[in-house]
């Protein structure tokens, strides 16, 4: 057992039992951050704060929400919105945070891609991050269902039907996932469980993993310089703060994060109080009706790009059914980013503007994602369908071409 | 030493065997916990009276929470192997969920159009455009005079189902 002596302070008491001094050093005061990083690296802290907002507002919503097909709609739209003190605020904070968190995740992801932060030694950071993205997507979708409005219902219908495309077991799988022949009460209660328990707790565990993966290869920086952290940290601790290329996370680096966080929170609460509508589809204020489909179904904005990849293939090609091609493309879209560290064949870590081919690739990808997102919301008829088709093809080709493009970059540089 | 190791190996294998059996058994239990409940499985026969239907105008009835389209074909509508013939009338019975991703297509003049991704089905329930991979599904039914009972597999159903498979 560790040596326990009479403690002179509460801090000491805990330190003897939980080793808190070492813990704060490793986690905060001697967790070294390169000086050369910009505001885009603050997204991690923004995400942590937004997730906290989601958990806390979620707890308050859960106290009045009723997971039952006959009660769910009113418990949200009447009880929470009208009766519970500040219920409307909790709902809008929850709804807006759920939407904004995806915006921040995308910025976080694209920053990582631009600066090559997924490469060589940082693969696990990237993979755990993508796992977080997937669990967040599942959480977002399962939460969208809970108010049991028309969009909730039909979103659940469409998404659960996707599993029907899996060969052989598809149809049985759909019934199993729903617990009924249709999206029904059993479906609602199990999605409720996923949304309020299993997924949040998985997210918390993966966040822990994601933070841990950062401690070993350390965070990347704007020039992708390979920093000797031990040597630089020694300089800093010896008082040579100017020469040292690193600073401690707490309290030095976090001050910058807090500044960015301040701006973000102003933006966030502006949305909550004045534009909460963007996260609430008007169709979802009609109670779910299994006998009427809304004229036009689309997911929340953050799923539109992959939704458009799914429906971009609207005609049969070479004997393959349009449905199967779309489904395969959709599956591809959802794992493509996960494979990024292995598709990028450039041996060096460099920011995109130092890798000409990759730089072009990055911006084409950005434009393509925007096109997919915009057309994902438009009705899939006439010219729209063709734009969607080509954008989906471009998306797939981008990932197929990536190993070649990055190889060319490396060759030109002589690497 | 080897004696001890062997005993421990034996304990290890024994534990692994017990754990594997228990693990597999609990997976089966967990799988079944998500299966439809008996009350859900038992739910549902629906009678539909066909004699009052107007030719060319489909009606929708609900069966097991799903919409079912019943269409009496008008004279100019094409015949197909899935027509249910009762007397002189031809009927199409179909589950009213798009075979793409499950939206309910709407009847526009002489086709069912699915607003979701533009799928279309003709008056025989056959997909004619867009992503739907197969015709509208056939619900099990049996014929009793001028009525059909949804949920029972009658000989007429079996015949049509076989014709659709071919
Ligand atoms: S659900 Fe009907 S076309 Fe997609």
Coordinates of C-alpha atoms and ligand atoms in Angstrom, one line a residue:
Chain A
X1 CA 0.0 0.0 0.0
X2 CA 1.1 3.5 -0.7
X3 CA 2.5 5.4 2.3
X4 CA -0.4 7.1 4.1
X5 CA 0.5 9.9 6.5
X6 CA -1.5 12.5 8.3
X7 CA -2.6 14.9 5.6
X8 CA -2.3 18.6 6.1
X9 CA -4.9 19.5 3.6
X10 CA -7.8 18.0 1.8
X11 CA -5.7 18.0 -1.4
X12 CA -3.0 16.0 0.3
X13 CA -5.5 13.6 1.7
X14 CA -6.7 12.8 -1.8
X15 CA -3.2 12.9 -3.3
X16 CA -2.2 10.1 -0.9
X17 CA -5.1 8.0 -1.9
X18 CA -5.7 8.8 -5.5
X19 CA -2.4 10.2 -6.7
X20 CA -4.1 13.4 -7.9
X21 CA -0.9 15.4 -8.3
X22 CA 0.5 13.1 -10.9
X23 CA -2.9 12.7 -12.5
X24 CA -3.4 16.4 -13.1
X25 CA 0.1 16.7 -14.4
X26 CA -0.4 14.0 -17.0
X27 CA -3.9 15.1 -17.9
X28 CA -3.5 18.9 -17.8
X29 CA -0.5 20.9 -16.5
X30 CA 2.1 18.8 -18.1
X31 CA 0.1 17.7 -21.1
X32 CA 2.2 19.5 -23.8
X33 CA 0.7 21.3 -26.7
X34 CA 2.7 22.8 -29.6
X35 CA 2.6 26.5 -29.8
X36 CA 2.0 26.5 -33.5
X37 CA -1.7 25.6 -33.7
X38 CA -4.7 27.8 -34.7
X39 CA -8.3 28.1 -33.5
X40 CA -9.3 25.0 -35.5
X41 CA -7.6 23.0 -32.8
X42 CA -10.1 24.3 -30.2
X43 CA -12.9 22.1 -31.7
X44 CA -12.1 19.3 -29.2
X45 CA -13.0 21.5 -26.3
X46 CA -16.1 22.8 -28.0
X47 CA -17.2 19.3 -28.6
X48 CA -16.6 18.3 -25.0
X49 CA -18.7 21.3 -23.8
X50 CA -21.5 20.7 -26.4
X51 CA -21.7 17.1 -25.4
X52 CA -22.0 18.1 -21.8
X53 CA -24.9 20.4 -22.7
X54 CA -26.6 17.5 -24.5
X55 CA -26.2 15.2 -21.5
X56 CA -27.5 17.8 -18.9
X57 CA -30.5 19.0 -21.0
X58 CA -31.2 15.4 -21.9
X59 CA -31.5 14.5 -18.3
X60 CA -34.1 17.2 -17.8
X61 CA -36.0 16.2 -20.9
X62 CA -36.0 12.6 -19.9
X63 CA -37.8 13.4 -16.6
X64 CA -40.9 14.3 -18.5
X65 CA -40.7 12.4 -21.7
X66 CA -42.8 9.3 -22.1
X67 CA -41.6 6.5 -24.5
X68 CA -45.0 5.3 -25.6
X69 CA -46.5 5.7 -29.0
X70 CA -49.7 7.2 -27.6
X71 CA -48.0 9.6 -25.2
X72 CA -44.6 10.5 -26.7
X73 CA -45.8 13.3 -29.0
X74 CA -47.8 15.1 -26.3
X75 CA -45.2 14.6 -23.6
X76 CA -42.8 16.6 -25.8
X77 CA -45.1 19.1 -27.5
X78 CA -47.4 19.7 -24.7
X79 CA -45.9 18.8 -21.3
X80 CA -42.3 19.8 -22.0
X81 CA -43.0 22.7 -24.2
X82 CA -45.9 24.2 -22.3
X83 CA -46.1 23.0 -18.8
X84 CA -42.6 22.3 -17.5
X85 CA -40.8 25.5 -16.4
X86 CA -38.1 26.2 -19.0
X87 CA -39.0 23.0 -20.7
X88 CA -38.9 24.8 -24.0
X89 CA -35.4 26.0 -23.2
X90 CA -34.2 22.5 -22.5
X91 CA -35.7 21.2 -25.6
X92 CA -34.3 23.9 -27.8
X93 CA -30.9 23.7 -26.2
X94 CA -30.9 19.9 -26.8
X95 CA -32.2 20.2 -30.3
X96 CA -29.8 22.9 -31.4
X97 CA -26.8 21.3 -29.6
X98 CA -27.6 18.0 -31.4
X99 CA -27.4 19.8 -34.7
X100 CA -24.4 22.1 -34.0
X101 CA -22.3 19.3 -32.6
X102 CA -22.2 17.8 -36.1
X103 CA -21.1 21.1 -37.5
X104 CA -18.2 21.1 -35.1
X105 CA -17.4 17.4 -35.7
X106 CA -17.2 18.1 -39.4
X107 CA -14.8 21.0 -38.8
X108 CA -12.8 18.9 -36.5
X109 CA -12.6 16.1 -39.0
X110 CA -11.8 18.3 -42.0
X111 CA -9.1 20.1 -40.0
X112 CA -7.6 16.7 -39.2
X113 CA -7.7 15.8 -42.9
X114 CA -6.2 19.1 -44.1
X115 CA -3.2 18.9 -41.7
X116 CA -2.7 15.1 -42.1
X117 CA -3.4 14.5 -38.4
X118 CA -4.5 10.9 -39.1
X119 CA -1.2 9.8 -40.4
X120 CA 1.8 7.7 -39.2
X121 CA 1.4 7.1 -35.5
X122 CA -1.9 9.0 -35.2
X123 CA -4.1 6.4 -36.8
X124 CA -5.7 5.4 -33.5
X125 CA -6.6 9.1 -32.9
X126 CA -8.4 9.1 -36.2
X127 CA -10.1 5.7 -35.8
X128 CA -11.4 6.5 -32.3
X129 CA -12.6 9.8 -33.7
X130 CA -14.5 8.1 -36.5
X131 CA -16.0 5.7 -34.0
X132 CA -17.2 8.7 -32.1
X133 CA -18.7 10.1 -35.3
X134 CA -20.6 6.9 -35.9
X135 CA -21.9 6.6 -32.4
X136 CA -22.9 10.3 -32.5
X137 CA -24.8 9.6 -35.7
X138 CA -26.6 6.7 -34.1
X139 CA -27.4 8.9 -31.1
X140 CA -28.6 11.7 -33.3
X141 CA -30.8 9.4 -35.3
X142 CA -32.3 7.6 -32.3
X143 CA -33.0 10.9 -30.6
X144 CA -34.7 12.3 -33.7
X145 CA -37.3 9.5 -33.5
X146 CA -38.4 10.2 -29.9
X147 CA -40.8 13.1 -30.4
X148 CA -42.8 10.6 -32.6
X149 CA -43.8 13.2 -35.2
X150 CA -44.2 12.4 -38.9
X151 CA -40.6 13.0 -39.8
X152 CA -39.5 10.9 -36.8
X153 CA -41.7 8.1 -37.9
X154 CA -40.7 8.0 -41.5
X155 CA -37.0 8.6 -40.8
X156 CA -37.2 5.4 -38.6
X157 CA -39.1 3.7 -41.4
X158 CA -36.5 4.5 -44.0
X159 CA -33.4 3.9 -41.9
X160 CA -34.6 0.6 -40.5
X161 CA -35.6 -0.5 -44.1
X162 CA -32.0 0.1 -45.1
X163 CA -31.1 -3.1 -43.3
X164 CA -33.5 -4.9 -45.6
X165 CA -30.9 -4.5 -48.3
X166 CA -28.5 -6.9 -46.6
X167 CA -28.5 -10.2 -48.6
X168 CA -30.4 -13.2 -47.2
X169 CA -31.2 -12.0 -43.7
X170 CA -32.4 -8.5 -44.7
X171 CA -36.1 -8.9 -44.2
X172 CA -35.9 -10.8 -41.0
X173 CA -33.3 -8.4 -39.7
X174 CA -35.7 -5.4 -40.3
X175 CA -38.5 -7.1 -38.3
X176 CA -36.0 -8.0 -35.5
X177 CA -34.6 -4.4 -35.3
X178 CA -38.2 -3.0 -35.1
X179 CA -39.6 -5.7 -32.9
X180 CA -42.7 -5.5 -35.0
X181 CA -43.7 -5.8 -38.6
X182 CA -43.8 -2.0 -38.7
X183 CA -42.2 0.8 -36.9
X184 CA -44.2 0.6 -33.7
X185 CA -44.1 0.9 -29.9
X186 CA -41.4 -1.8 -29.5
X187 CA -39.3 0.2 -31.9
X188 CA -39.8 3.4 -29.9
X189 CA -38.9 2.0 -26.6
X190 CA -35.8 0.3 -27.7
X191 CA -34.6 3.4 -29.5
X192 CA -35.3 5.3 -26.3
X193 CA -33.1 2.9 -24.4
X194 CA -30.3 3.4 -27.0
X195 CA -30.6 7.1 -27.0
X196 CA -30.6 7.7 -23.3
X197 CA -28.4 4.9 -22.1
X198 CA -26.4 2.6 -24.4
X199 CA -25.2 5.2 -26.9
X200 CA -24.3 8.0 -24.4
X201 CA -22.4 5.6 -22.3
X202 CA -20.5 4.3 -25.3
X203 CA -19.8 7.8 -26.4
X204 CA -18.3 8.6 -23.0
X205 CA -16.1 5.5 -23.1
X206 CA -14.9 6.3 -26.6
X207 CA -14.2 9.9 -25.7
X208 CA -12.0 8.6 -22.9
X209 CA -10.2 6.4 -25.5
X210 CA -9.9 9.3 -27.9
X211 CA -8.2 11.5 -25.3
X212 CA -5.9 8.6 -24.4
X213 CA -4.9 8.1 -28.0
X214 CA -3.7 11.7 -28.0
X215 CA -1.4 11.3 -25.1
X216 CA 1.1 9.1 -26.9
X217 CA 1.7 10.5 -30.4
X218 CA 0.7 14.0 -29.3
X219 CA -1.3 16.5 -31.2
X220 CA -0.2 17.6 -34.7
X221 CA 0.5 21.2 -35.5
X222 CA 0.1 23.7 -38.4
X223 CA 3.4 22.8 -40.1
X224 CA 3.3 19.1 -39.1
X225 CA 6.7 19.6 -37.5
X226 CA 7.9 16.6 -35.6
X227 CA 8.5 17.9 -32.1
X228 CA 10.7 16.2 -29.5
X229 CA 8.2 16.7 -26.7
X230 CA 10.5 15.6 -23.9
X231 CA 13.3 18.0 -24.8
X232 CA 10.9 20.9 -25.4
X233 CA 9.0 20.2 -22.2
X234 CA 12.3 20.2 -20.3
X235 CA 13.1 23.6 -21.7
X236 CA 9.7 24.9 -20.7
X237 CA 10.0 23.6 -17.2
X238 CA 13.5 25.0 -16.9
X239 CA 11.9 28.5 -17.4
X240 CA 13.0 28.7 -21.0
X241 CA 9.4 29.4 -22.1
X242 CA 10.2 31.5 -25.1
X243 CA 12.5 29.0 -26.8
X244 CA 10.3 26.0 -26.0
X245 CA 8.0 24.9 -28.8
X246 CA 5.4 23.6 -26.4
X247 CA 3.1 24.9 -23.7
X248 CA 1.1 23.1 -21.0
X249 CA -2.5 22.4 -21.8
X250 CA -3.6 23.9 -18.5
X251 CA -3.7 26.8 -17.8
X252 CA -1.8 28.2 -20.8
X253 CA -3.3 26.6 -23.9
X254 CA -6.8 26.3 -22.5
X255 CA -7.1 30.1 -22.3
X256 CA -7.1 30.2 -26.1
X257 CA -9.7 27.4 -26.2
X258 CA -11.8 29.4 -23.7
X259 CA -11.7 32.4 -26.0
X260 CA -12.9 30.3 -29.0
X261 CA -15.5 28.6 -26.7
X262 CA -16.8 32.1 -25.7
X263 CA -17.5 33.0 -29.3
X264 CA -19.0 29.6 -30.0
X265 CA -21.4 29.8 -27.0
X266 CA -22.6 33.3 -28.1
X267 CA -23.3 31.8 -31.6
X268 CA -24.9 28.7 -30.0
X269 CA -27.3 30.7 -27.7
X270 CA -28.1 33.0 -30.5
X271 CA -29.4 30.0 -32.4
X272 CA -31.1 28.6 -29.3
X273 CA -33.1 31.8 -28.6
X274 CA -33.6 33.2 -32.1
X275 CA -33.2 30.4 -34.6
X276 CA -34.1 27.2 -32.9
X277 CA -36.4 26.4 -35.8
X278 CA -33.6 25.3 -38.1
X279 CA -33.2 22.2 -35.9
X280 CA -36.9 21.5 -35.9
X281 CA -38.6 20.3 -39.0
X282 CA -42.2 21.6 -39.3
X283 CA -43.4 18.2 -40.5
X284 CA -42.4 16.8 -37.2
X285 CA -45.1 18.8 -35.5
X286 CA -47.6 16.5 -37.1
X287 CA -48.1 13.4 -35.0
X288 CA -46.8 10.2 -36.5
X289 CA -49.2 8.5 -38.9
X290 CA -48.3 5.2 -40.4
X291 CA -50.8 5.5 -43.2
X292 CA -49.6 8.8 -44.7
X293 CA -46.1 9.6 -45.9
X294 CA -45.0 13.2 -46.0
X295 CA -44.6 14.4 -49.5
X296 CA -40.8 14.7 -49.3
X297 CA -38.6 12.9 -46.8
X298 CA -35.1 14.0 -46.0
X299 CA -32.9 13.6 -43.0
X300 CA -31.3 16.3 -40.8
X301 CA -28.7 18.4 -42.7
X302 CA -25.8 16.5 -41.3
X303 CA -26.8 13.2 -42.9
X304 CA -27.7 14.8 -46.3
X305 CA -24.4 14.1 -48.0
X306 CA -24.5 10.3 -47.3
X307 CA -28.2 10.2 -48.0
X308 CA -27.5 11.7 -51.4
X309 CA -24.8 9.1 -52.1
X310 CA -27.5 6.5 -51.3
X311 CA -30.1 7.8 -53.6
X312 CA -27.7 9.2 -56.3
X313 CA -27.8 5.8 -58.0
X314 CA -31.3 5.8 -59.4
X315 CA -30.9 3.5 -62.4
X316 CA -29.7 -0.1 -62.8
X317 CA -26.1 -0.4 -64.1
X318 CA -24.7 -3.6 -65.7
X319 CA -27.4 -5.8 -64.3
X320 CA -27.0 -4.5 -60.7
X321 CA -30.2 -3.1 -59.2
X322 CA -30.1 0.7 -58.5
X323 CA -31.2 -0.1 -54.9
X324 CA -28.2 -2.4 -54.3
X325 CA -25.7 0.0 -55.9
X326 CA -27.0 2.8 -53.8
X327 CA -26.8 0.8 -50.7
X328 CA -23.3 -0.4 -51.4
X329 CA -22.3 3.2 -52.2
X330 CA -23.8 4.3 -48.9
X331 CA -21.9 1.7 -47.0
X332 CA -18.8 2.8 -48.8
X333 CA -19.4 6.4 -47.9
X334 CA -19.7 5.5 -44.2
X335 CA -16.4 3.6 -44.0
X336 CA -14.4 5.6 -46.5
X337 CA -13.3 8.2 -44.0
X338 CA -12.4 5.5 -41.5
X339 CA -9.9 4.0 -44.0
X340 CA -8.2 7.4 -44.7
X341 CA -5.0 6.7 -42.8
X342 CA -4.5 3.6 -45.0
X343 CA -5.5 5.2 -48.3
X344 CA -3.1 8.0 -47.9
X345 CA 0.2 6.5 -49.2
X346 CA 2.4 9.6 -48.6
X347 CA 5.0 8.6 -46.0
X348 CA 5.3 12.2 -44.6
X349 CA 3.0 14.2 -42.5
X350 CA 2.5 17.5 -44.2
X351 CA -0.4 20.1 -44.3
X352 CA -2.4 19.9 -47.6
X353 CA -0.9 23.1 -49.0
X354 CA 2.5 21.4 -49.2
X355 CA 1.1 18.4 -51.1
X356 CA -0.3 19.8 -54.4
X357 CA -2.3 16.8 -55.5
X358 CA -3.7 16.2 -52.0
X359 CA -4.5 19.9 -51.8
X360 CA -6.7 19.7 -54.9
X361 CA -8.2 16.5 -53.6
X362 CA -9.1 18.1 -50.3
X363 CA -10.9 21.0 -51.9
X364 CA -12.7 18.9 -54.5
X365 CA -13.9 16.8 -51.6
X366 CA -15.1 19.9 -49.8
X367 CA -17.1 21.1 -52.8
X368 CA -18.5 17.6 -53.4
X369 CA -19.7 17.3 -49.9
X370 CA -21.4 20.7 -50.2
X371 CA -23.0 19.7 -53.5
X372 CA -24.2 16.4 -52.0
X373 CA -25.6 18.2 -49.0
X374 CA -27.5 20.7 -51.0
X375 CA -28.9 18.2 -53.5
X376 CA -29.7 15.8 -50.7
X377 CA -32.4 18.2 -49.6
X378 CA -33.9 18.8 -53.1
X379 CA -36.5 16.5 -54.6
X380 CA -34.7 13.8 -56.7
X381 CA -36.3 14.5 -60.0
X382 CA -35.1 15.6 -63.4
X383 CA -31.7 17.3 -63.5
X384 CA -31.4 17.1 -59.7
X385 CA -31.2 13.3 -59.9
X386 CA -28.3 13.6 -62.4
X387 CA -26.4 16.1 -60.2
X388 CA -26.8 13.7 -57.3
X389 CA -25.6 10.9 -59.4
X390 CA -22.4 12.6 -60.6
X391 CA -21.6 14.0 -57.2
X392 CA -22.0 10.5 -55.7
X393 CA -19.7 9.1 -58.4
X394 CA -17.1 11.8 -57.7
X395 CA -17.2 11.0 -54.0
X396 CA -16.4 7.4 -54.6
X397 CA -13.7 8.2 -57.2
X398 CA -12.0 10.6 -54.8
X399 CA -11.4 7.8 -52.4
X400 CA -10.3 5.3 -55.1
X401 CA -7.9 7.9 -56.5
X402 CA -6.4 8.9 -53.1
X403 CA -3.6 6.3 -52.9
X404 CA -2.4 7.2 -56.4
X405 CA -2.5 11.0 -55.8
X406 CA -0.7 10.8 -52.6
X407 CA 2.0 8.6 -54.1
X408 CA 2.5 11.1 -56.9
X409 CA 2.9 13.9 -54.3
X410 CA 5.5 11.9 -52.4
X411 CA 7.5 11.1 -55.6
X412 CA 7.6 14.7 -56.7
X413 CA 9.0 15.7 -53.3
X414 CA 11.5 12.9 -53.6
X415 CA 10.2 11.1 -50.5
Chain B
X1 CA 6.1 -27.5 -12.5
X2 CA 4.6 -29.2 -15.5
X3 CA 2.2 -30.8 -13.1
X4 CA 0.9 -27.4 -11.9
X5 CA 0.8 -26.0 -15.4
X6 CA -1.3 -28.9 -16.6
X7 CA -3.7 -28.5 -13.8
X8 CA -4.0 -24.8 -14.4
X9 CA -4.4 -25.3 -18.1
X10 CA -7.2 -27.7 -17.3
X11 CA -8.9 -25.2 -15.1
X12 CA -8.5 -22.6 -17.8
X13 CA -10.0 -24.8 -20.5
X14 CA -12.8 -25.8 -18.2
X15 CA -13.6 -22.2 -17.5
X16 CA -13.4 -21.3 -21.2
X17 CA -15.9 -24.1 -22.1
X18 CA -18.4 -23.0 -19.4
X19 CA -18.0 -19.4 -20.4
X20 CA -18.5 -20.2 -24.1
X21 CA -21.7 -22.1 -23.4
X22 CA -23.0 -19.4 -21.2
X23 CA -22.0 -16.7 -23.6
X24 CA -23.7 -18.4 -26.5
X25 CA -26.9 -19.1 -24.5
X26 CA -27.1 -15.4 -23.4
X27 CA -26.7 -14.2 -27.0
X28 CA -29.6 -16.4 -28.0
X29 CA -31.6 -14.9 -25.2
X30 CA -30.7 -11.3 -26.1
X31 CA -31.5 -12.0 -29.8
X32 CA -34.9 -13.3 -28.8
X33 CA -35.6 -10.4 -26.5
X34 CA -35.7 -8.1 -29.5
X35 CA -38.0 -10.5 -31.6
X36 CA -41.6 -9.3 -32.0
X37 CA -43.7 -10.2 -28.9
X38 CA -46.4 -12.9 -29.2
X39 CA -49.1 -10.3 -29.0
X40 CA -47.6 -8.6 -32.0
X41 CA -47.3 -11.9 -33.9
X42 CA -50.9 -12.9 -33.1
X43 CA -52.3 -9.6 -34.1
X44 CA -54.1 -9.3 -37.3
X45 CA -56.5 -10.6 -39.7
X46 CA -58.3 -8.0 -41.7
X47 CA -61.4 -8.5 -43.8
X48 CA -61.8 -6.4 -47.0
X49 CA -65.0 -6.4 -48.9
X50 CA -64.3 -6.1 -52.6
X51 CA -67.7 -5.8 -54.2
X52 CA -68.1 -2.0 -53.4
X53 CA -64.8 -1.0 -55.0
X54 CA -64.8 1.4 -58.0
X55 CA -62.7 0.3 -60.9
X56 CA -59.5 2.4 -61.4
X57 CA -59.6 3.8 -57.9
X58 CA -57.5 2.0 -55.3
X59 CA -58.4 2.0 -51.6
X60 CA -56.0 1.6 -48.7
X61 CA -56.7 -0.6 -45.7
X62 CA -54.6 -1.1 -42.7
X63 CA -53.2 -4.5 -41.9
X64 CA -50.6 -5.2 -39.2
X65 CA -49.9 -1.5 -39.1
X66 CA -49.1 -1.4 -42.8
X67 CA -51.1 0.1 -45.6
X68 CA -52.5 -2.4 -48.1
X69 CA -53.5 -1.2 -51.6
X70 CA -56.5 -2.9 -53.2
X71 CA -57.2 -1.8 -56.7
X72 CA -60.0 -3.0 -59.0
X73 CA -58.6 -2.8 -62.5
X74 CA -60.5 -0.9 -65.1
X75 CA -61.0 -2.2 -68.6
X76 CA -58.0 -0.4 -70.1
X77 CA -55.5 -1.5 -67.5
X78 CA -53.1 -4.1 -68.5
X79 CA -53.6 -7.7 -67.3
X80 CA -50.8 -9.3 -65.4
X81 CA -50.0 -12.6 -63.7
X82 CA -50.6 -11.2 -60.3
X83 CA -54.2 -10.2 -61.0
X84 CA -56.7 -11.7 -58.5
X85 CA -59.7 -12.8 -60.5
X86 CA -63.0 -12.9 -58.8
X87 CA -65.9 -13.3 -61.1
X88 CA -65.3 -10.9 -64.0
X89 CA -63.2 -8.5 -62.0
X90 CA -59.5 -8.3 -61.7
X91 CA -57.9 -7.0 -58.5
X92 CA -54.4 -6.1 -57.4
X93 CA -53.6 -6.5 -53.8
X94 CA -50.3 -5.1 -52.6
X95 CA -48.5 -3.9 -49.5
X96 CA -48.5 -0.2 -50.0
X97 CA -44.9 0.4 -49.0
X98 CA -42.4 1.3 -51.6
X99 CA -40.0 -1.6 -52.0
X100 CA -37.1 0.9 -52.0
X101 CA -37.1 2.3 -48.5
X102 CA -40.7 2.0 -47.4
X103 CA -42.5 5.2 -48.2
X104 CA -46.2 5.0 -49.1
X105 CA -46.5 5.7 -52.8
X106 CA -49.5 7.9 -53.9
X107 CA -51.9 7.0 -56.7
X108 CA -51.6 9.5 -59.5
X109 CA -53.9 8.8 -62.5
X110 CA -52.7 5.3 -63.3
X111 CA -49.5 4.8 -61.4
X112 CA -48.3 4.7 -57.8
X113 CA -45.6 7.4 -57.4
X114 CA -43.3 7.3 -54.5
X115 CA -42.3 10.9 -53.5
X116 CA -39.3 9.8 -51.6
X117 CA -36.9 9.0 -54.3
X118 CA -39.1 9.1 -57.3
X119 CA -40.0 5.4 -57.6
X120 CA -43.0 4.5 -59.7
X121 CA -45.2 1.4 -59.9
X122 CA -47.8 0.6 -62.6
X123 CA -51.4 -0.5 -61.9
X124 CA -50.1 -4.1 -61.5
X125 CA -47.7 -3.0 -58.8
X126 CA -44.7 -3.5 -61.0
X127 CA -41.8 -1.1 -60.7
X128 CA -41.4 1.0 -63.8
X129 CA -39.0 3.7 -62.8
X130 CA -36.5 4.7 -60.1
X131 CA -34.7 2.8 -57.4
X132 CA -37.4 0.3 -56.2
X133 CA -35.8 -3.1 -56.8
X134 CA -39.0 -5.2 -57.1
X135 CA -42.7 -4.9 -57.5
X136 CA -44.9 -4.0 -54.5
X137 CA -45.0 -6.9 -52.1
X138 CA -47.9 -9.3 -52.0
X139 CA -49.5 -9.7 -48.6
X140 CA -50.8 -13.2 -47.7
X141 CA -54.6 -13.4 -48.1
X142 CA -57.4 -15.8 -48.7
X143 CA -60.6 -15.3 -50.6
X144 CA -64.1 -15.8 -49.1
X145 CA -66.8 -15.0 -51.6
X146 CA -66.4 -11.3 -52.4
X147 CA -64.2 -10.8 -49.4
X148 CA -60.5 -11.3 -48.8
X149 CA -58.9 -12.0 -45.5
X150 CA -55.5 -10.5 -45.1
X151 CA -53.1 -12.6 -43.0
X152 CA -54.2 -16.0 -44.3
X153 CA -52.4 -17.9 -47.1
X154 CA -55.2 -19.1 -49.3
X155 CA -54.8 -21.1 -52.6
X156 CA -55.3 -17.9 -54.7
X157 CA -52.5 -16.2 -52.8
X158 CA -50.2 -19.2 -53.3
X159 CA -50.9 -19.3 -57.0
X160 CA -50.2 -15.6 -57.5
X161 CA -47.1 -15.7 -55.3
X162 CA -45.8 -18.6 -57.4
X163 CA -46.5 -16.7 -60.6
X164 CA -44.6 -13.7 -59.2
X165 CA -41.6 -15.9 -58.3
X166 CA -41.4 -17.2 -61.8
Ligands
LIG1 S1 -38.8 4.9 -50.7 FE1 -39.9 4.9 -52.6 S2 -38.4 5.5 -54.0 FE2 -37.3 5.4 -52.1

